PDB file of C-alpha atoms in Angstrom:
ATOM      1  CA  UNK H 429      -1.366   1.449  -9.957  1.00  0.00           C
ATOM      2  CA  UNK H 430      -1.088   1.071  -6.304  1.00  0.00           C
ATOM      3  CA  UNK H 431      -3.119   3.782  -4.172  1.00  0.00           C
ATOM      4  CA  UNK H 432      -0.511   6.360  -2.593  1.00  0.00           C
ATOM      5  CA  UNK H 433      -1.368   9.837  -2.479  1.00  0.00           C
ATOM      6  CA  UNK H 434       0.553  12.448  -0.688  1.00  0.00           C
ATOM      7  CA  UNK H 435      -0.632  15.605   0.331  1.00  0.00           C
ATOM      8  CA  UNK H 436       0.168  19.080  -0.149  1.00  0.00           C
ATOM      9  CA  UNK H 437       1.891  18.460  -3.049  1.00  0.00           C
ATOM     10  CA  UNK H 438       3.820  21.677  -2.636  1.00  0.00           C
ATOM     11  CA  UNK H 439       4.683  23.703  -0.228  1.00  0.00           C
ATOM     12  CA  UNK H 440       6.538  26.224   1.034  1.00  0.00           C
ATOM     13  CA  UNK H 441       7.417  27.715   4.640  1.00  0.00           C
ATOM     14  CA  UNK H 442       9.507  29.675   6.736  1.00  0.00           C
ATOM     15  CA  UNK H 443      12.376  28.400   8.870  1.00  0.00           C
ATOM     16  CA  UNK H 444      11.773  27.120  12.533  1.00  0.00           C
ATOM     17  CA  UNK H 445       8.064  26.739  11.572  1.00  0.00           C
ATOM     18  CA  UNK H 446       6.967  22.779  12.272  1.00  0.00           C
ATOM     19  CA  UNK H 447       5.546  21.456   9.298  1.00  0.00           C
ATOM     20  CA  UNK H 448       3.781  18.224   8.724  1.00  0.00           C
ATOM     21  CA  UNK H 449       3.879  15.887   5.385  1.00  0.00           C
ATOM     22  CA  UNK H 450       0.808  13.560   5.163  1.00  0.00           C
ATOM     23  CA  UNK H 451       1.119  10.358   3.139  1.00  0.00           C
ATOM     24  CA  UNK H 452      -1.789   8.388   2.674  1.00  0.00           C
ATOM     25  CA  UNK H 453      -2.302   4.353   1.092  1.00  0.00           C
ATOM     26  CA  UNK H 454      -5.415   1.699   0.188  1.00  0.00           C
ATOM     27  CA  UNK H 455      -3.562  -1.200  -0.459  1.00  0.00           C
ATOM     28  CA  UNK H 456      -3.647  -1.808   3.475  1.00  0.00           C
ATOM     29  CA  UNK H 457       0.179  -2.633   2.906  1.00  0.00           C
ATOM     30  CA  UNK H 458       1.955  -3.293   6.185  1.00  0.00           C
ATOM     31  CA  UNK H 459       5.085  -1.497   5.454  1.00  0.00           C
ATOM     32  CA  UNK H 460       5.971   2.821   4.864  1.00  0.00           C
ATOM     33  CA  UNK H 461       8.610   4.646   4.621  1.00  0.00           C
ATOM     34  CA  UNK H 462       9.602   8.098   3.867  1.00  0.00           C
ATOM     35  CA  UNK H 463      12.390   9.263   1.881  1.00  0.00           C
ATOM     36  CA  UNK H 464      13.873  12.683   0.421  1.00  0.00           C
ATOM     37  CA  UNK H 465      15.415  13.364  -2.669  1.00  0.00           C
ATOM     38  CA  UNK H 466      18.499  15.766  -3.457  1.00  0.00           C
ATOM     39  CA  UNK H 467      20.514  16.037  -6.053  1.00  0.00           C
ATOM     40  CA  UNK H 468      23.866  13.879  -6.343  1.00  0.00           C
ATOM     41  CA  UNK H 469      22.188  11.684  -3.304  1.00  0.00           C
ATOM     42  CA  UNK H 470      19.448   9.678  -4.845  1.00  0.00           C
ATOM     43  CA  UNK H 471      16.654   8.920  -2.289  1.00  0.00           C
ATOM     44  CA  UNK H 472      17.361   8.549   1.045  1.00  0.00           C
ATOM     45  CA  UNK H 473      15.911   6.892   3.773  1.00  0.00           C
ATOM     46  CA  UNK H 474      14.291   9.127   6.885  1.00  0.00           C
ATOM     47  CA  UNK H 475      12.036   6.954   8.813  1.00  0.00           C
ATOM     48  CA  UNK H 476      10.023   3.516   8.014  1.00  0.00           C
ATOM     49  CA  UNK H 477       7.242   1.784   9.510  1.00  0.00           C
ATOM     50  CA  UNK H 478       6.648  -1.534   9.774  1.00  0.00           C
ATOM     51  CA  UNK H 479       2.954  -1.552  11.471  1.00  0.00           C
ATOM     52  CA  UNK H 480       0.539   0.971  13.190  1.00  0.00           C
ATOM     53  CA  UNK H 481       2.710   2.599  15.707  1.00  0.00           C
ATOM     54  CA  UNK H 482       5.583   0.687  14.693  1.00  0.00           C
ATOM     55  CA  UNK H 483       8.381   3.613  13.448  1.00  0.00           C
ATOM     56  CA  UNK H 484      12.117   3.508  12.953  1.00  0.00           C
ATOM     57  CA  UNK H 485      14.998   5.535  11.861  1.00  0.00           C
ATOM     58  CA  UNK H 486      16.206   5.724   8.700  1.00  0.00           C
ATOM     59  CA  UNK H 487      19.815   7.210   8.123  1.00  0.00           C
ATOM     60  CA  UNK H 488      18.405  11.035   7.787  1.00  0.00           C
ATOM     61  CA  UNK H 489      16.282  11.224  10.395  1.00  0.00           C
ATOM     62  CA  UNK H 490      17.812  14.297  12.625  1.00  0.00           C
ATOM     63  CA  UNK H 491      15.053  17.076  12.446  1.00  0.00           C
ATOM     64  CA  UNK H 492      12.141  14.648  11.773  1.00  0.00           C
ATOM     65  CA  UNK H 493       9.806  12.624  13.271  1.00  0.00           C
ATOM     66  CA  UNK H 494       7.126  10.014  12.613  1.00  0.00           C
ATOM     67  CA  UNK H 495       3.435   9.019  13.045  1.00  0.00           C
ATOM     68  CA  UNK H 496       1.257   5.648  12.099  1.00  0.00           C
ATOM     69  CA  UNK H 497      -2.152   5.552  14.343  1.00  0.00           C
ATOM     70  CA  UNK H 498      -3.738   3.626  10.684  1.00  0.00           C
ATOM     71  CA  UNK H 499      -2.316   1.432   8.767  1.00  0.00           C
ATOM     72  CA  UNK H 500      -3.396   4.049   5.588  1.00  0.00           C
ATOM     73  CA  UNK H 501      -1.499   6.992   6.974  1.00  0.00           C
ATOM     74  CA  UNK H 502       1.962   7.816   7.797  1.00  0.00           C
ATOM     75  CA  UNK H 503       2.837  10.898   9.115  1.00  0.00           C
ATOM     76  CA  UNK H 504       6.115  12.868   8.172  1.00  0.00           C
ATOM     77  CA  UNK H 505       6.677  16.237  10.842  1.00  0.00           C
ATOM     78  CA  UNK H 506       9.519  18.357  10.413  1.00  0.00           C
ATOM     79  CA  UNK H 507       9.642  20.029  14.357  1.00  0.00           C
ATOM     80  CA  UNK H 508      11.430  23.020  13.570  1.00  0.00           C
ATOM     81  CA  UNK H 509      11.932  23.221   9.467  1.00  0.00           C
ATOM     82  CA  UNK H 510      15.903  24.622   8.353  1.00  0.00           C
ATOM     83  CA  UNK H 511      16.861  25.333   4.541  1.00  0.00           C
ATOM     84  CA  UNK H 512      18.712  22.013   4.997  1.00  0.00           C
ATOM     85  CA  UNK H 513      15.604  20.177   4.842  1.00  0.00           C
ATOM     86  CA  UNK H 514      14.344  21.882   1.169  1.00  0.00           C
ATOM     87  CA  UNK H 515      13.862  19.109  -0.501  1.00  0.00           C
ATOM     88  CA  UNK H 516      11.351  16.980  -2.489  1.00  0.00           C
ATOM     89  CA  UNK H 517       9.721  14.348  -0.665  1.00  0.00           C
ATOM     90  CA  UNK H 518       8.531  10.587  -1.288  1.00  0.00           C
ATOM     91  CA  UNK H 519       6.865   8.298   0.437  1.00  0.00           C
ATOM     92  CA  UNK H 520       6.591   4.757  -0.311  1.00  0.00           C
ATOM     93  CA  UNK H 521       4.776   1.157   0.618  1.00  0.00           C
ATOM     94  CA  UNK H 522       5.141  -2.402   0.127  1.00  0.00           C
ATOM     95  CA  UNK H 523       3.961  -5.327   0.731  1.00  0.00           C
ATOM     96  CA  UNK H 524       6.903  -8.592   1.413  1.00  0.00           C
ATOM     97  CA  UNK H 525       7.145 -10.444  -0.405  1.00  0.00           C
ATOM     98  CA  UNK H 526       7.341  -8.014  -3.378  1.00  0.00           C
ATOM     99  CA  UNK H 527       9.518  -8.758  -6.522  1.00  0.00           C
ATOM    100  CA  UNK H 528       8.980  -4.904  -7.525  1.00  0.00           C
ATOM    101  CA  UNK H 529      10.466  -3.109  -4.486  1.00  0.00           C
ATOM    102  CA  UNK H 530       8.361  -0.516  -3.633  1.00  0.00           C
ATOM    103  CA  UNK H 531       5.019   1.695  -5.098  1.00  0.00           C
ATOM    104  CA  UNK H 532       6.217   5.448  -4.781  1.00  0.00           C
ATOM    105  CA  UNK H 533       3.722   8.292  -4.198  1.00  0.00           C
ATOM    106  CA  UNK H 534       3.842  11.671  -6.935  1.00  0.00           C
ATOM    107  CA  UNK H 535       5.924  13.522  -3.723  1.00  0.00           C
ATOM    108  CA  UNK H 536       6.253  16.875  -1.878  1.00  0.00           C
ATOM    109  CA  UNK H 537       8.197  19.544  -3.327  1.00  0.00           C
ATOM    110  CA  UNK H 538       8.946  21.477   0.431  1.00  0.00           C
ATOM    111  CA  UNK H 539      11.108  25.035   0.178  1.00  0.00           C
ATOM    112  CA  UNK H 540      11.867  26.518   3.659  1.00  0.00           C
ATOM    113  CA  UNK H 541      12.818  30.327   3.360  1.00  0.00           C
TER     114      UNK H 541
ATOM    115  CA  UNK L1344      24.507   0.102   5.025  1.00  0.00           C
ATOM    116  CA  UNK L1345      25.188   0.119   1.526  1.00  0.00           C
ATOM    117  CA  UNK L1346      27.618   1.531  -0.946  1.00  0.00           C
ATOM    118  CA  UNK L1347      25.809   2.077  -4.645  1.00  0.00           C
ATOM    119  CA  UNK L1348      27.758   3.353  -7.377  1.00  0.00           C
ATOM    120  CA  UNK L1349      26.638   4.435 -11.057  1.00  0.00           C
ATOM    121  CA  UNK L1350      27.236   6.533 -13.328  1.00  0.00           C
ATOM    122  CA  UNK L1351      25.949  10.246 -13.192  1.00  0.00           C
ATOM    123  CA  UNK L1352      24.951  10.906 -16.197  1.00  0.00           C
ATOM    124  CA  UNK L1353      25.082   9.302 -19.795  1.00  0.00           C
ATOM    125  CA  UNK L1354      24.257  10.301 -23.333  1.00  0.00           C
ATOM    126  CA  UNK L1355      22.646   8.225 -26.536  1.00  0.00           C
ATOM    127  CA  UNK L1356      21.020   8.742 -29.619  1.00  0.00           C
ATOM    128  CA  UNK L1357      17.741   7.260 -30.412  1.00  0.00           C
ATOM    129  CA  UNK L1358      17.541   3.633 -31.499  1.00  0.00           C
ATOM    130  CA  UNK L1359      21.297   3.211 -29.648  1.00  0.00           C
ATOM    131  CA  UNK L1360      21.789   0.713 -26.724  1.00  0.00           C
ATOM    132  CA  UNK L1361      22.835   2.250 -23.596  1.00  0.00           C
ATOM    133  CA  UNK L1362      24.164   0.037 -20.700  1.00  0.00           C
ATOM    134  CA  UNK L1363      23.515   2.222 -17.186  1.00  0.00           C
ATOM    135  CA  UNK L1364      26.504  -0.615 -14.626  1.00  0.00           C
ATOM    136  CA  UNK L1365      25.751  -0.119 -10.816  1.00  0.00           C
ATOM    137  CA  UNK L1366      28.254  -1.730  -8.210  1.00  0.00           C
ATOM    138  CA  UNK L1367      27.076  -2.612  -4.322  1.00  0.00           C
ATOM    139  CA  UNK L1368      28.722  -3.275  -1.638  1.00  0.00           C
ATOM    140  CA  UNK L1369      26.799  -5.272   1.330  1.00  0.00           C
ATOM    141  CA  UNK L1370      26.290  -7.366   4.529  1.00  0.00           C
ATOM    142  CA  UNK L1371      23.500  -9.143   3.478  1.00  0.00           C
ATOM    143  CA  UNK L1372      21.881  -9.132  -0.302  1.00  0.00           C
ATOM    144  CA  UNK L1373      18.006  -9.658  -0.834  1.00  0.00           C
ATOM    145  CA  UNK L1374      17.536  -8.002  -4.276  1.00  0.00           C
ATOM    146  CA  UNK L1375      18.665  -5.441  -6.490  1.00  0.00           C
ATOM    147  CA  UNK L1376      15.678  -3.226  -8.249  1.00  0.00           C
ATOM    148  CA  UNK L1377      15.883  -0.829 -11.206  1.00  0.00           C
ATOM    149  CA  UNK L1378      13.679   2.244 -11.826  1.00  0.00           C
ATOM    150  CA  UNK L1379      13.154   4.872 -13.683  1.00  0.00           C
ATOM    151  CA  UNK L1380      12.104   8.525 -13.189  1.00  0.00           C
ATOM    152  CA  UNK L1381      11.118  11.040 -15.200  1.00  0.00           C
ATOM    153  CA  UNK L1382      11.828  14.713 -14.240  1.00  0.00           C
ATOM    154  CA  UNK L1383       9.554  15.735 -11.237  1.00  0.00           C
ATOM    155  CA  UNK L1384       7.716  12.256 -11.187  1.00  0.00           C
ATOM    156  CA  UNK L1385       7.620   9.423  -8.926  1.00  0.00           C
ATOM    157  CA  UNK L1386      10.428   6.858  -9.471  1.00  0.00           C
ATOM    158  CA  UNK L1387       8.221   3.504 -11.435  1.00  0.00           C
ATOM    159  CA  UNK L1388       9.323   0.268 -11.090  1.00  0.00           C
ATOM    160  CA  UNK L1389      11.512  -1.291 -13.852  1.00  0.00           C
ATOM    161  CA  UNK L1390      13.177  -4.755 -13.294  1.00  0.00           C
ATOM    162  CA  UNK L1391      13.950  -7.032 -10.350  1.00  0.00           C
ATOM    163  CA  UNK L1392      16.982  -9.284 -10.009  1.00  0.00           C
ATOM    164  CA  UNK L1393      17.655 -11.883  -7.139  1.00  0.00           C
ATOM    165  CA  UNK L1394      19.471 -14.679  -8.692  1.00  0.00           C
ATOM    166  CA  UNK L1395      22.472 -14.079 -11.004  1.00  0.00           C
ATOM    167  CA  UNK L1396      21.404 -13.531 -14.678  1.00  0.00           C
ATOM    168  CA  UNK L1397      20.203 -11.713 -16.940  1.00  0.00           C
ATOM    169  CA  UNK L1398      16.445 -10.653 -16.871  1.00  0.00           C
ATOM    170  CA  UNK L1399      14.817  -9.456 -20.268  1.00  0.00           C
ATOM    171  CA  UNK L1400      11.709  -7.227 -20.745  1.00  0.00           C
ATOM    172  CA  UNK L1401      10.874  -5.703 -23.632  1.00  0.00           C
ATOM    173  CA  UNK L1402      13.301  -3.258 -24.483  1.00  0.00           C
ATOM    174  CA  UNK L1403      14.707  -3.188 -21.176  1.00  0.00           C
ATOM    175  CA  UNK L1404      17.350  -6.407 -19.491  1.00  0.00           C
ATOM    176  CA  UNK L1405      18.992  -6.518 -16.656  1.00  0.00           C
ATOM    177  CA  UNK L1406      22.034  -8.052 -15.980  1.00  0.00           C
ATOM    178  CA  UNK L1407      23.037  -9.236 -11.791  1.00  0.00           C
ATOM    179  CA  UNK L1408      26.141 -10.606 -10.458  1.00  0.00           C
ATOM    180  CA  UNK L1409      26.118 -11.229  -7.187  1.00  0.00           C
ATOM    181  CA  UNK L1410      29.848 -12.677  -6.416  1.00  0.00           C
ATOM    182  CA  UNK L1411      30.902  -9.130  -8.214  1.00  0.00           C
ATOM    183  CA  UNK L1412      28.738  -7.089  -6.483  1.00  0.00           C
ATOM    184  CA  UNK L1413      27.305  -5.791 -10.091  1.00  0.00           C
ATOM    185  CA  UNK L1414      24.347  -5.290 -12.450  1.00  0.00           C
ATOM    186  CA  UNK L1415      23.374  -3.474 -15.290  1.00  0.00           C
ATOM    187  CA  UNK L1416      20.307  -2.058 -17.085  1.00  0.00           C
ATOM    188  CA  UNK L1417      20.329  -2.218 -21.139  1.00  0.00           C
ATOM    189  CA  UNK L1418      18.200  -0.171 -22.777  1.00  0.00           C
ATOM    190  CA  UNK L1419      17.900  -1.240 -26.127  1.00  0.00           C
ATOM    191  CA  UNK L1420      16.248   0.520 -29.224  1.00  0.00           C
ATOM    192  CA  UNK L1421      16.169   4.008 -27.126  1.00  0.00           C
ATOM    193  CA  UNK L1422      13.100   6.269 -27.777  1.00  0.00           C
ATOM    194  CA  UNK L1423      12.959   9.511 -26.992  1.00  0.00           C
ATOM    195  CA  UNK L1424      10.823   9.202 -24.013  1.00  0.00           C
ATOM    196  CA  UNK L1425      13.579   6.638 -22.601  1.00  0.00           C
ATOM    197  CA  UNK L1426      15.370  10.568 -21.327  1.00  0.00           C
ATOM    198  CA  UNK L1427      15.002  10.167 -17.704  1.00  0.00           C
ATOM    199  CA  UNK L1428      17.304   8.918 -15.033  1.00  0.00           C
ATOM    200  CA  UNK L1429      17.728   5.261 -13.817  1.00  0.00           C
ATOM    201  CA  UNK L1430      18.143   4.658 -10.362  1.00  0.00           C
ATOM    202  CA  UNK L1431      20.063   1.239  -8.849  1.00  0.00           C
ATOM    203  CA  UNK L1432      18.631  -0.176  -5.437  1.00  0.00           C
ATOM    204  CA  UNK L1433      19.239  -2.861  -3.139  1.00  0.00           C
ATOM    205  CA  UNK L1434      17.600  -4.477  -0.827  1.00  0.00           C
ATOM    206  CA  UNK L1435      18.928  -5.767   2.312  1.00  0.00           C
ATOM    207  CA  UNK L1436      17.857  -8.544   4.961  1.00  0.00           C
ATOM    208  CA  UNK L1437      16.144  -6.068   6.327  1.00  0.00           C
ATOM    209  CA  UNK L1438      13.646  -5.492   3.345  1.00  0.00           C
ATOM    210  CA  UNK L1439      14.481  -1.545   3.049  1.00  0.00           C
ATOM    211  CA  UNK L1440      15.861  -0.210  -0.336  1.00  0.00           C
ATOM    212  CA  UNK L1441      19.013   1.607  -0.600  1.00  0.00           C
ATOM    213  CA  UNK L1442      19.456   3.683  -3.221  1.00  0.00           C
ATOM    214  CA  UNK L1443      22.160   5.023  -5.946  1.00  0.00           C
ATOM    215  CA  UNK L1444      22.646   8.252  -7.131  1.00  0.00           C
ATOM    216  CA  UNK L1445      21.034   7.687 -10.188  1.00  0.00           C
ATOM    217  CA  UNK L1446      21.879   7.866 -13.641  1.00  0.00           C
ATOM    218  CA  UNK L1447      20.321  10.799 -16.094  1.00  0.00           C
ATOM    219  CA  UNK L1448      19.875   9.332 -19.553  1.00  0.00           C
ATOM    220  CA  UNK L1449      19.948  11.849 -22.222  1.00  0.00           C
ATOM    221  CA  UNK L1450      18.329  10.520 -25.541  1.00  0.00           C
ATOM    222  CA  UNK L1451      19.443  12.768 -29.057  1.00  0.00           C
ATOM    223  CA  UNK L1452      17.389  12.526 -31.952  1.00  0.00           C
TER     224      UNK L1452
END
């Protein structure tokens, strides 16, 4: 399996606290992207990167933001975290061309209280 | 943007066929993927279809037409393990996945 590992794994934290997701890959793929997960909405897209410091939005992406300094890590921060954003996680690579999509990392489970 | 629709949620009994039918809607078509994902797992990749047809692995096929703006995942011989949900995405010009709702397979001994 590809190397993707995101970290903390869980986590939970009060509203209007920033809070930072960390995703990081070995496969030196060129392309990341963060998603969340919520029930009755599949995955959906919050920001992707397509090279070190090269970020864009996804359809989600109010209340986030995005970092890539490496190619290995890709940087999730939720500025000021709301009970809207409780949600799990997932980050994702890829390499193009690639007949199987994308390699998922295990996720984040993130409560905000 | 995209417009993925299947099924919420469907039921079989082990050694059944299920058939899990997604419908797209979009500007510019470069792939439709199938996974599947386990309860509080990572989504693993199943099948990939780009040309109309039907692809066949193992137990699994899947089915793409692209003039219909339709495919479909059959699971044939269902196992136990098989209970997860099934999740339809395309792929765009733009390389990104969109994603369906996913469908929750429920397998009964």
């Amino acid at each position: 399996d590809a190397g993707i590992t995101q970290s903390p794994r869980h986590k939970v934290t009060e509203t209007g606290t920033p809070v930072t997701l960390r995703c990081h890959q070995t496969e030196n793929h060129r392309y990341m992207y963060w998603y969340r997960q919520d029930p009755g909405h599949g995955l959906r897209l919050i920001h992707y990167s397509y090279g070190v410091k090269d970020t864009d939005k996804g359809e989600v992406s109010d209340g986030y933001s995005v970092s890539r300094s490496k190619t290995e890590d890709f940087l999730l921060t939720l500025e000021s975290a709301t009970s809207s954003q409780t949600s799990v996680y997932f980050c994702a690579i890829s390499e193009l061309p690639d007949r199987r999509g994308y390699t998922f990392g295990s996720g984040t489970r993130l409560t905000v209280v | 943007g995209q417009n993925i629709d299947q099924p919420t949620e469907m039921t079989a009994t082990e050694g059944a066929i299920v058939q899990i039918n997604c419908t797209y809607q979009t500007s510019g078509f470069n792939g439709l993927f199938w996974y599947q994902q386990h309860a509080g797992e990572a989504p693993t990749f199943l099948s990939y279809n780009v040309l109309d047809g039907l692809e066949e692995k193992g137990r699994f096929s899947s089915f793409l037409s692209r003039s219909k703006g339709y495919s479909y995942l059959l699971l044939k011989e269902l196992q136990m393990k098989d209970s997860a949900s099934y999740l339809c995405a395309v792929r765009e010009r733009d390389y990104k996945l969109s994603f369906g709702a996913g469908t929750t397979v429920t397998v009964r001994a």
